[in-house]
CSV table of C-alpha atoms and ligand atoms in Angstrom, one decimal:
chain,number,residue,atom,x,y,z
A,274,UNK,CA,10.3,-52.1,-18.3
A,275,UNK,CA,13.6,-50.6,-20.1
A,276,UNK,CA,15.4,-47.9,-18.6
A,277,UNK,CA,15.3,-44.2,-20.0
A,278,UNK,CA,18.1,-43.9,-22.8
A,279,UNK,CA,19.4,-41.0,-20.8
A,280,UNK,CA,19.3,-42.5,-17.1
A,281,UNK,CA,21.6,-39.8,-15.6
A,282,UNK,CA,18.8,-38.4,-13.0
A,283,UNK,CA,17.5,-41.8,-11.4
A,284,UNK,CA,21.8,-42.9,-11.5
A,285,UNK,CA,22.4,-39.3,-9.6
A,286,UNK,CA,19.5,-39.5,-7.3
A,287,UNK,CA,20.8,-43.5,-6.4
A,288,UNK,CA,24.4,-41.3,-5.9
A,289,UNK,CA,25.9,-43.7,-8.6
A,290,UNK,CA,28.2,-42.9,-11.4
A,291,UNK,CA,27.6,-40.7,-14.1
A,292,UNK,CA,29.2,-38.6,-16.8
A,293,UNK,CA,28.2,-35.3,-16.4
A,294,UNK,CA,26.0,-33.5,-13.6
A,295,UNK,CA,21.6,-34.2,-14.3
A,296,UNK,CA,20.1,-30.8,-14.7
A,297,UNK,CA,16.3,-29.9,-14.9
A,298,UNK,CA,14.5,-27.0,-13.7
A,299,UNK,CA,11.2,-26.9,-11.2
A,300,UNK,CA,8.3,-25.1,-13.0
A,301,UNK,CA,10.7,-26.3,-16.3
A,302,UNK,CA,6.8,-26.2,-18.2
A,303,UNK,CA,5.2,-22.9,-17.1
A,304,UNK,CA,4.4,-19.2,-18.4
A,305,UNK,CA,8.2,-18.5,-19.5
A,306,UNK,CA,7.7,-20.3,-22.3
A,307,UNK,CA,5.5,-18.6,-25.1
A,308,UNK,CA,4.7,-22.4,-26.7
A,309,UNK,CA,2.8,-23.1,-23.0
A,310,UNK,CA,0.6,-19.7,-23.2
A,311,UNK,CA,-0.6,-21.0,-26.3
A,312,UNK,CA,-1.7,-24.3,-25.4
A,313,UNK,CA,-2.7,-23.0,-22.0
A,314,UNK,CA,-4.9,-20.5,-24.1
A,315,UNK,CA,-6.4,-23.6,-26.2
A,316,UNK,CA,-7.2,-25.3,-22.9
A,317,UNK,CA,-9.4,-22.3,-21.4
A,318,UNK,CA,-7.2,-22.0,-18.2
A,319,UNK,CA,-4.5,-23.6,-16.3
A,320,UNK,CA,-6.9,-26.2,-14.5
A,321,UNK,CA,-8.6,-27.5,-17.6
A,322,UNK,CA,-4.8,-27.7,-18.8
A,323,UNK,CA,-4.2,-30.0,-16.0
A,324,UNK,CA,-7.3,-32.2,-16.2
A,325,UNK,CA,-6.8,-32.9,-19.7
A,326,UNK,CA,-4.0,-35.7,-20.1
A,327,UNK,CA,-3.8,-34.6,-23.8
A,328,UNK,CA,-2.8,-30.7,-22.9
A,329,UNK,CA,-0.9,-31.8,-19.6
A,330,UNK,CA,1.4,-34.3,-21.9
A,331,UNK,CA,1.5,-31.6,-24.5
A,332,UNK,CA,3.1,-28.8,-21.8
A,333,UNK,CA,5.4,-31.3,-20.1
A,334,UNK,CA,7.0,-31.9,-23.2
A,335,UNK,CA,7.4,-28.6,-24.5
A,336,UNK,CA,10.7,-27.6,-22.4
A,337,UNK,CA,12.6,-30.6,-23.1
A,338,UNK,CA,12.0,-29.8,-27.3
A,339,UNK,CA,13.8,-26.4,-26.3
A,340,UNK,CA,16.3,-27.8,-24.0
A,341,UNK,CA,18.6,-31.2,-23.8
A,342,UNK,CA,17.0,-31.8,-19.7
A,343,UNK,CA,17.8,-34.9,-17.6
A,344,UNK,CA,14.4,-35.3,-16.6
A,345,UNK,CA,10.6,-34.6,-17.7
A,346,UNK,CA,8.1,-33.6,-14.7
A,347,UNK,CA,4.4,-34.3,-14.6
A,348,UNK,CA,2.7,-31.0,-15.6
A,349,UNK,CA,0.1,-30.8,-12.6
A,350,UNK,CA,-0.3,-29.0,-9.5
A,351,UNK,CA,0.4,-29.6,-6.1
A,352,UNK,CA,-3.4,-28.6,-5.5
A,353,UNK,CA,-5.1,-31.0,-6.9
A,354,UNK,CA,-5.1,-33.0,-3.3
A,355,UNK,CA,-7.2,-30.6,-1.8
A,356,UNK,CA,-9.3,-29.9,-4.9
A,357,UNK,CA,-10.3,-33.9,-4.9
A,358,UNK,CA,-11.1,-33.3,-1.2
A,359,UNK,CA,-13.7,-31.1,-2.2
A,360,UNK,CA,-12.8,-27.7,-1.3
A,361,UNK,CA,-13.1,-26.0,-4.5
A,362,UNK,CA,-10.1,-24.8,-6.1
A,363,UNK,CA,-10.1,-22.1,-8.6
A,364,UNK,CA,-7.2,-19.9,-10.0
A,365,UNK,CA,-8.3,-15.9,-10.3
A,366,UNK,CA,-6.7,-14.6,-12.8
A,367,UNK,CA,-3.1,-13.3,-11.7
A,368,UNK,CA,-4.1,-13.8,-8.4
A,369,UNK,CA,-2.6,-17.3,-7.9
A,370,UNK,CA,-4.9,-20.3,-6.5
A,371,UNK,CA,-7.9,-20.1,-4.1
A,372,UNK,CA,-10.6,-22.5,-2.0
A,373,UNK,CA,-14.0,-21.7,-2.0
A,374,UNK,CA,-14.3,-23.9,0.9
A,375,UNK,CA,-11.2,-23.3,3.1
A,376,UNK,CA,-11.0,-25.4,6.6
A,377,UNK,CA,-12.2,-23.0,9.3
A,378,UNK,CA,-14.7,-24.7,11.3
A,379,UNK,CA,-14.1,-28.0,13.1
A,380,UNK,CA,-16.8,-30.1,11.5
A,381,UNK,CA,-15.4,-29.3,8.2
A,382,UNK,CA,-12.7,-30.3,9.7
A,383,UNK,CA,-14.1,-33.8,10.9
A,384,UNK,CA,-15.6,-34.4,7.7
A,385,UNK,CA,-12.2,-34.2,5.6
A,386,UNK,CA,-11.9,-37.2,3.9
A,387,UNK,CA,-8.6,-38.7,2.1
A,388,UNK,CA,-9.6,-38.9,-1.8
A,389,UNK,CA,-9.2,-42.3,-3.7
A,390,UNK,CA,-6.4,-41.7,-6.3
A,391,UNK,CA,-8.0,-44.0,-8.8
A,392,UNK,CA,-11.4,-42.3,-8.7
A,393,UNK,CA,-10.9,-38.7,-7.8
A,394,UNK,CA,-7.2,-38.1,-9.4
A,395,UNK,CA,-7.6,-40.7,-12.1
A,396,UNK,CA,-6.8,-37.4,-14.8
A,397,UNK,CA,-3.3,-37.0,-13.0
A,398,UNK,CA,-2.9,-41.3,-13.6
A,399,UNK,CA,-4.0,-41.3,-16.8
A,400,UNK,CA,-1.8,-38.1,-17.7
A,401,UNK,CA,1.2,-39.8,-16.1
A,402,UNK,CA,0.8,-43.0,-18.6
A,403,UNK,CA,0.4,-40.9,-21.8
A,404,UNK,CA,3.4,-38.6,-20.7
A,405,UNK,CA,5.0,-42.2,-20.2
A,406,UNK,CA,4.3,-43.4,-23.9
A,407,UNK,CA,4.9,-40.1,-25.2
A,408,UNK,CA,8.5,-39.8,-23.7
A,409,UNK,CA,9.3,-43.2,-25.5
A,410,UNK,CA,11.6,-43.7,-22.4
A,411,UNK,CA,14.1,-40.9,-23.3
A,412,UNK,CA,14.2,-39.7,-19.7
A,413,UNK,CA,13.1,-40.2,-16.6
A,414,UNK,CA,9.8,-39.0,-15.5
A,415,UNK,CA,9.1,-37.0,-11.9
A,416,UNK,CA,5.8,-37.3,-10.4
A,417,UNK,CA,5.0,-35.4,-7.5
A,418,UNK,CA,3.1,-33.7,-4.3
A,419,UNK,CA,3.3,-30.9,-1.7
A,420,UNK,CA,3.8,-31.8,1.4
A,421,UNK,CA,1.0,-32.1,4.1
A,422,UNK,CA,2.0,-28.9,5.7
A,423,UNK,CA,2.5,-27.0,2.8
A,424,UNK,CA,-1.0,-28.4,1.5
A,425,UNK,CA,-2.5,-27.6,4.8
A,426,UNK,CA,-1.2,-23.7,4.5
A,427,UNK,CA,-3.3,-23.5,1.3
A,428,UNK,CA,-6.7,-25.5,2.9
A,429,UNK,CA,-6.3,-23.6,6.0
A,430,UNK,CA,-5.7,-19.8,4.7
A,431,UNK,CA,-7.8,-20.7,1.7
A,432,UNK,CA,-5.5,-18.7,-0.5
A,433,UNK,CA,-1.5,-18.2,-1.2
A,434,UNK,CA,0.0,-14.8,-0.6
A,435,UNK,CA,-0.8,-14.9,3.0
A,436,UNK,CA,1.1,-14.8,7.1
A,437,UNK,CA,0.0,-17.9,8.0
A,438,UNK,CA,-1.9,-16.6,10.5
A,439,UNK,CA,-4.9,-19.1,10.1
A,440,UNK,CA,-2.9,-22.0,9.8
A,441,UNK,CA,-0.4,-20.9,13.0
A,442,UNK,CA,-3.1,-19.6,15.3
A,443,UNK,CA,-4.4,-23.4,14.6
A,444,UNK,CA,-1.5,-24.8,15.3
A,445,UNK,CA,-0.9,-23.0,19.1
A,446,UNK,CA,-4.3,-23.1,20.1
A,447,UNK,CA,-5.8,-26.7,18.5
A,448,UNK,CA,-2.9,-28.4,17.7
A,449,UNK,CA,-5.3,-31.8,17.2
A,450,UNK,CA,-7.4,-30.5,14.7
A,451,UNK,CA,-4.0,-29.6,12.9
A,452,UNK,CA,-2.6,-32.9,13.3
A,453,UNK,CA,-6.1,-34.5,11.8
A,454,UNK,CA,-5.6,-32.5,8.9
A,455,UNK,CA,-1.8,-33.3,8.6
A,456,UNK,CA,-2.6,-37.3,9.3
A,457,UNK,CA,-5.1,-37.2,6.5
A,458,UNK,CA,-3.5,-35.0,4.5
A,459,UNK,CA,-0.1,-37.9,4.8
A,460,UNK,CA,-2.7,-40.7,4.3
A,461,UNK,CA,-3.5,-39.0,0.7
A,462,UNK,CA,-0.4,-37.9,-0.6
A,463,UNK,CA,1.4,-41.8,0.0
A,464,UNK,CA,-1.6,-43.1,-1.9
A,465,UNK,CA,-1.1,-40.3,-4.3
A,466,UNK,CA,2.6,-40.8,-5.1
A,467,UNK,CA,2.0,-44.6,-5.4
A,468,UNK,CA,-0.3,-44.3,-8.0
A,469,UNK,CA,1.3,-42.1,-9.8
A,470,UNK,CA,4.3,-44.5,-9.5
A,471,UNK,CA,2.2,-47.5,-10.6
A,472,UNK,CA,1.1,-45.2,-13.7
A,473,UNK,CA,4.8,-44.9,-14.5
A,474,UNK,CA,6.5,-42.1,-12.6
A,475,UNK,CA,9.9,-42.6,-12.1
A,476,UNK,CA,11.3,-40.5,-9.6
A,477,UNK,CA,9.0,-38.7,-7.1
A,478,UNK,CA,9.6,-35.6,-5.0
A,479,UNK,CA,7.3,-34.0,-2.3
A,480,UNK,CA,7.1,-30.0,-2.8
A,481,UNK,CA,7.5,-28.1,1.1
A,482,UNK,CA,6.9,-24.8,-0.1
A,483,UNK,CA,6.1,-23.3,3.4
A,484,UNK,CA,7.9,-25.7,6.0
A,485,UNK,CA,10.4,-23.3,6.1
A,486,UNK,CA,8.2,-20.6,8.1
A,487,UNK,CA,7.9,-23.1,11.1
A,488,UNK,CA,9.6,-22.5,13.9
A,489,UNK,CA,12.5,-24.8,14.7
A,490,UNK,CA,10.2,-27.8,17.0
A,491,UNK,CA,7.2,-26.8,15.0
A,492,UNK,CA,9.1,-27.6,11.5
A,493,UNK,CA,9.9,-31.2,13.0
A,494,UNK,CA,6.2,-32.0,14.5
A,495,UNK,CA,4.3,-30.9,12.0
A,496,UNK,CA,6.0,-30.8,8.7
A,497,UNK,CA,9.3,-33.4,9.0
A,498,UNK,CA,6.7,-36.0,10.7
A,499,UNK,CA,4.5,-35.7,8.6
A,500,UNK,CA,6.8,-36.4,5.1
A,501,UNK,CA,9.2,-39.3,7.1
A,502,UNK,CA,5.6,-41.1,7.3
A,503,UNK,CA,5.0,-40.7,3.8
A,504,UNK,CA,8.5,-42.1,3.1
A,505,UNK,CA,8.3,-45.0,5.3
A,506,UNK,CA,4.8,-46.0,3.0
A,507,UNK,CA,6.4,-45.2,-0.8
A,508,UNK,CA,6.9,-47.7,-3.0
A,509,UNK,CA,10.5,-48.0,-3.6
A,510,UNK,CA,10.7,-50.2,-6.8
A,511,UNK,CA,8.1,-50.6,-9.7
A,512,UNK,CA,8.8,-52.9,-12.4
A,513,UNK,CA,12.1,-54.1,-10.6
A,514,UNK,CA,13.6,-50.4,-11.1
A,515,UNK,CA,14.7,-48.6,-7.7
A,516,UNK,CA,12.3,-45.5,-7.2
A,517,UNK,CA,14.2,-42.6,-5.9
A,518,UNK,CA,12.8,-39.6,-3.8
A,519,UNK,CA,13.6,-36.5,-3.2
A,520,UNK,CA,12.4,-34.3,-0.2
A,521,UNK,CA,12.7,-30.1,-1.1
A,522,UNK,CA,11.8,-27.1,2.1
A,523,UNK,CA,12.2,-24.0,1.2
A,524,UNK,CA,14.3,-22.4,3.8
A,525,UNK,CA,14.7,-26.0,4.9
A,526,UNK,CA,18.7,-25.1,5.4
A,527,UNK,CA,18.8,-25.3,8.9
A,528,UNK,CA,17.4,-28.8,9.5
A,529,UNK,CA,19.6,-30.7,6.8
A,530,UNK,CA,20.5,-33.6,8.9
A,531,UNK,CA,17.2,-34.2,10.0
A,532,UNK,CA,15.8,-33.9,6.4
A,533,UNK,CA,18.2,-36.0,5.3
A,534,UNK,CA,17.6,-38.8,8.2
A,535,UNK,CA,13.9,-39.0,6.8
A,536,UNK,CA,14.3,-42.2,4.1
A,537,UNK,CA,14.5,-39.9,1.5
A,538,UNK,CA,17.1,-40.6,-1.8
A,539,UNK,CA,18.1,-37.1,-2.2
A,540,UNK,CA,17.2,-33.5,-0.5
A,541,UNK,CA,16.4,-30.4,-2.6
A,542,UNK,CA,18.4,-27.0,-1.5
A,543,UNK,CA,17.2,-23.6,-2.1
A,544,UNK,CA,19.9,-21.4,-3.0
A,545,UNK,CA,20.5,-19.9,0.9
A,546,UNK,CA,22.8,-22.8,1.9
A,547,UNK,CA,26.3,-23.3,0.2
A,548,UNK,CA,26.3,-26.4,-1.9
A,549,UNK,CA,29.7,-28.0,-0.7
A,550,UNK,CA,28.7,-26.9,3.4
A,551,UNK,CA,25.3,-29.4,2.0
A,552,UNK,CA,27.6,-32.0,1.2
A,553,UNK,CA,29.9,-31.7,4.3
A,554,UNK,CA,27.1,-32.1,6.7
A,555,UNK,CA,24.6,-34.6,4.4
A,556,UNK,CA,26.1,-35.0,1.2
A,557,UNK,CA,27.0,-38.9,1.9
A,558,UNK,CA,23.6,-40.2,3.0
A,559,UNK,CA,22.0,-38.5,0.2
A,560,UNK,CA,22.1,-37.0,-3.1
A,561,UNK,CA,21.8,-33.1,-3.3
A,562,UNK,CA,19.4,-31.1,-5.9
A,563,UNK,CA,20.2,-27.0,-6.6
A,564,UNK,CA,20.8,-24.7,-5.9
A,565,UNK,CA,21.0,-21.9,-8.1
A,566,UNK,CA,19.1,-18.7,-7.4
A,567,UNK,CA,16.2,-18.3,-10.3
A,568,UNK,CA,17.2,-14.8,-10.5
A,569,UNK,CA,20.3,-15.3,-12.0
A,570,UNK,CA,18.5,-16.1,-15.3
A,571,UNK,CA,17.7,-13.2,-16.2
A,572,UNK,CA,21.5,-12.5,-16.6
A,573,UNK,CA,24.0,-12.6,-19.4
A,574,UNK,CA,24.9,-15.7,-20.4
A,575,UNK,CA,28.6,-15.2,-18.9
A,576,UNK,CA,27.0,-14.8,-15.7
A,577,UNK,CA,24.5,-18.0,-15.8
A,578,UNK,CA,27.7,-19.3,-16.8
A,579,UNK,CA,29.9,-18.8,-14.1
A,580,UNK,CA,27.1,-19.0,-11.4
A,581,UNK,CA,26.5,-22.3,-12.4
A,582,UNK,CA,30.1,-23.2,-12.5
A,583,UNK,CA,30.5,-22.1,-9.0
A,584,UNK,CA,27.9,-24.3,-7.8
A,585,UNK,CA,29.2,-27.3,-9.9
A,586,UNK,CA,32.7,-26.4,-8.1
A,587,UNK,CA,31.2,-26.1,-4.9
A,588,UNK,CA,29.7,-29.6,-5.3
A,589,UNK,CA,33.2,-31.0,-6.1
A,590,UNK,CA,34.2,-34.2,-7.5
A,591,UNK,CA,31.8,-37.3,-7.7
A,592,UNK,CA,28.2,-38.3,-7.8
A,593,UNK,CA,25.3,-37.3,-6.3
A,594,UNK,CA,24.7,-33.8,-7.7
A,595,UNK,CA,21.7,-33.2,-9.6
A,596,UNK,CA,21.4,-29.4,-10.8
A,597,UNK,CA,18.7,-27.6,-10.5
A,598,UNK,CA,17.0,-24.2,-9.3
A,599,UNK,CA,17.1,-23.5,-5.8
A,600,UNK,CA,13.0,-22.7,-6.0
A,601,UNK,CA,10.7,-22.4,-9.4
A,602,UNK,CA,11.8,-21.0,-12.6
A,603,UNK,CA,10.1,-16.9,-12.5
A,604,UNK,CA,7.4,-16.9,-15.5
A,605,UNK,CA,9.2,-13.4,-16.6
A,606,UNK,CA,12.3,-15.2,-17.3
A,607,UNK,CA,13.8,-15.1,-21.0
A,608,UNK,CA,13.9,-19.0,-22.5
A,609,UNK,CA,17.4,-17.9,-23.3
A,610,UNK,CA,18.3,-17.8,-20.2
A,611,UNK,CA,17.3,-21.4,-19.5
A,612,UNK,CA,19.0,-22.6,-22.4
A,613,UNK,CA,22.5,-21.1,-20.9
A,614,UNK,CA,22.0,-22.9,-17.9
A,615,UNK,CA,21.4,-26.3,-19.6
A,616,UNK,CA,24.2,-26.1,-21.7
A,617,UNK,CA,26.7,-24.5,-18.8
A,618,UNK,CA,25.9,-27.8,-16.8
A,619,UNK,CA,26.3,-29.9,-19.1
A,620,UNK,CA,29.4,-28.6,-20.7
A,621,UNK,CA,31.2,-27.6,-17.1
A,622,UNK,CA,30.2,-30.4,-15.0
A,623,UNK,CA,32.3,-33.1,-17.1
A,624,UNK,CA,35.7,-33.0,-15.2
A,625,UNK,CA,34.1,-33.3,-12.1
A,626,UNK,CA,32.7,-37.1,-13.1
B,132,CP3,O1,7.7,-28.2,-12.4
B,132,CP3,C1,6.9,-28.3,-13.3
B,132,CP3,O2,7.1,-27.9,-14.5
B,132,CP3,C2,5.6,-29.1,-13.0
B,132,CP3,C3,4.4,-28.3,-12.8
B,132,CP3,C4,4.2,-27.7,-11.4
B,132,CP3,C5,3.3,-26.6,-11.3
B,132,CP3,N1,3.1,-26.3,-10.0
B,132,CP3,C6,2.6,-25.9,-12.4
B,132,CP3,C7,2.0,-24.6,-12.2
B,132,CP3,C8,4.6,-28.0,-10.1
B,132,CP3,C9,5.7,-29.0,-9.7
B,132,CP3,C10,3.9,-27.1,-9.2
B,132,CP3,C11,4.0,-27.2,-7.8
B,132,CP3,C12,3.4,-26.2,-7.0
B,132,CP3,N2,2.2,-25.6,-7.1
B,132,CP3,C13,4.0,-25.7,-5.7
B,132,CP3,C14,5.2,-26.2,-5.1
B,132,CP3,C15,6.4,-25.6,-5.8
B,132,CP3,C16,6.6,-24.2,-5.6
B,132,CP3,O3,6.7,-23.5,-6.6
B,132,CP3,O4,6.8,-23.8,-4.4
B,132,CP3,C17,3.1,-24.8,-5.2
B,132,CP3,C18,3.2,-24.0,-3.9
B,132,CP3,C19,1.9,-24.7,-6.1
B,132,CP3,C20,0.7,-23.9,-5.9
B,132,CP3,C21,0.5,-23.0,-7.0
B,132,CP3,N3,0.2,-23.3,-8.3
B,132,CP3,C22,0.7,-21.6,-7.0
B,132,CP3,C23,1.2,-20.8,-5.7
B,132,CP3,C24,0.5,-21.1,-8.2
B,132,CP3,C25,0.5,-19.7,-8.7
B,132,CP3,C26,1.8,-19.2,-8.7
B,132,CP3,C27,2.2,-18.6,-10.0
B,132,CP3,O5,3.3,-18.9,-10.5
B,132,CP3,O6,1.3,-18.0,-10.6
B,132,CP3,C28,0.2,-22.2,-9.1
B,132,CP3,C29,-0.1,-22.2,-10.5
B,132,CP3,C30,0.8,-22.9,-11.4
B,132,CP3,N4,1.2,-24.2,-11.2
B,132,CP3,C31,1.3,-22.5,-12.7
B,132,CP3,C32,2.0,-23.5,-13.2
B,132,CP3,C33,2.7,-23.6,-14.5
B,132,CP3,C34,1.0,-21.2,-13.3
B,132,CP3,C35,-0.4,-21.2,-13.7
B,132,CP3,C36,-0.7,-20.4,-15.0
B,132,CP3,O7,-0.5,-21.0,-16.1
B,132,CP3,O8,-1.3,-19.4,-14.8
């Protein structure tokens, strides 16, 4: 299969040469932009906008129309694991996603069963293909997960939004049934990411929203585990192109060495850490993604300017940088904004290749 015409994020991610420093942004498609309210409005709501390949091709190439990004990323969820498992996802409106059947008791618990890709996420396949054809290989394309903790914070609670009180009370007191979540939850998301990787995605990275409210031993045992399995089953070619991964915990700042030890490619940063302390303590076993605060796009476009440019600078000379936010694009932030960042990158990030 030919390479993207514009393979800067799989060369950054493999910490090879490039010319200027990848950027694209997580939740890039998403209610910022006034193109995706309208097809989301055609589509009913955002899941039928997800199980419809046609509409989820439609909103994953609407950002990169706007903006000149490195990369194109499924338009999905990371929820649609736990839907195919049967526990009834919905999305009230402005009230963010919820389970009719969250895990609470231990037979529903023993009856969890991992979901075949092929049969019960065959939309998300079949989506990845047409975004494939549709991209005409003019970049790369990101498939992705969440991780089986942060999967297991949504089963578990049932709802976003929440202390984690289900989920850590589980965790002290029945540690097993946890890990039998977590085990199957791994089990699904390697078969996930390999299909999706057999239906054409070329980069994948696994979403750790909540690993970052673990304690320090819990983080390792129940969310680090947990993803270094999933790494150690990935498929790291299709069609004799390397696949590169990228592992990103939120709040994840403290455990970079061990994150980066996991077999991962490159590691995600919120925008806590300093960029250039990253690359003193990881930076040459893996590539770095971030960091920059989302907030900052609601700024000027001085300010998105020289934010970025500090980050670039942290970063320093060489490969290995790909820019992006340090969590999800905010829905209330002005297109604008976005378009500042893109070109600050790639204008400001030259001399440092
Ligand atoms: O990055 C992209 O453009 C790809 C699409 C993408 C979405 N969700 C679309 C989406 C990705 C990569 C995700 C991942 C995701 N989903 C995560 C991990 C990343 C993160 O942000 O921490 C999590 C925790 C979820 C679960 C989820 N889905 C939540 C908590 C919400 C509601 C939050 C919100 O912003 O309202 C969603 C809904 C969702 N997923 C939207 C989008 C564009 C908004 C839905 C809408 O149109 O109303």
């Amino acid at each position: 299969m030919t390479k993207p015409r514009n393979n800067t994020l799989l060369k950054a991610l493999l910490r090879q040469p490039t010319k200027y420093t990848p950027v694209w942004l997580m939740r890039q498609a998403g209610r910022y932009l006034p193109e995706y309210n309208k097809t989301r409005a055609r589509a009913g709501d955002f899941l039928s906008l997800c199980k419809n390949p046609d509409f989820a091709t439609e909103v994953t190439m609407q950002p990169l129309a706007r903006f000149p990004l490195d990369a194109a990323i499924l338009f999905s969820d990371i929820l649609t694991i736990p839907d195919a498992m049967g526990l009834g996802l919905y999305f009230a409106e402005g009230e963010g996603p919820k389970f009719e059947r969250p895990l609470r008791e231990e037979w529903e618990i023993r009856s969890l069963a991992m979901p075949d890709p092929a049969v019960h996420l065959n939309y998300v396949m079949d989506a990845v293909s047409q975004i494939r054809k549709t991209l005409d290989n003019q970049v790369p394309l990101i498939g992705f997960s969440g991780s089986p903790f942060t999967l297991a914070c949504y089963m578990i609670e049932g709802c976003g939004g929440t202390d984690f009180r289900q989920i850590k009370t589980m965790l002290y007191q029945r540690p097993d049934l946890l890990h039998h979540i977590l085990d199957i939850n791994a089990k699904s998301v390697t078969a996930y990411l390999n299909a999706q990787i057999e239906s054409g995605a070329q980069a994948v990275m696994i979403f750790d929203t909540w690993g970052g409210v673990l304690s320090h031993t819990a983080y390792q045992k129940f969310s680090l585990h947990y993803m270094t399995e999933i790494l150690a089953g990935l498929k790291r070619e299709h069609d004799g192109e390397r696949v590169p991964s990228i592992i990103f915990t939120k709040g994840g700042g403290l455990w970079l060495e061990g994150i980066a030890n996991s077999g991962c490619d490159a590691v995600g940063l919120d925008w806590t850490i300093n960029i250039s302390e990253a690359r003193r303590r990881i930076g040459d076993k893996v590539a770095l993604q971030g960091n920059l605060d989302p907030a900052i796009l609601f700024s000027t476009p001085e300010v998105i300017t020289s934010e970025a440019g500090k980050i670039l600078e942290d970063y320093g000379n060489g490969n290995g940088h790909v820019f992006n936010l340090g969590h999800g694009i905010s829905q209330f932030t002005p297109p604008e904004g976005a378009q500042s960042l893109v070109d600050a990158v790639h204008t400001l990030s030259k001399k440092y290749h």
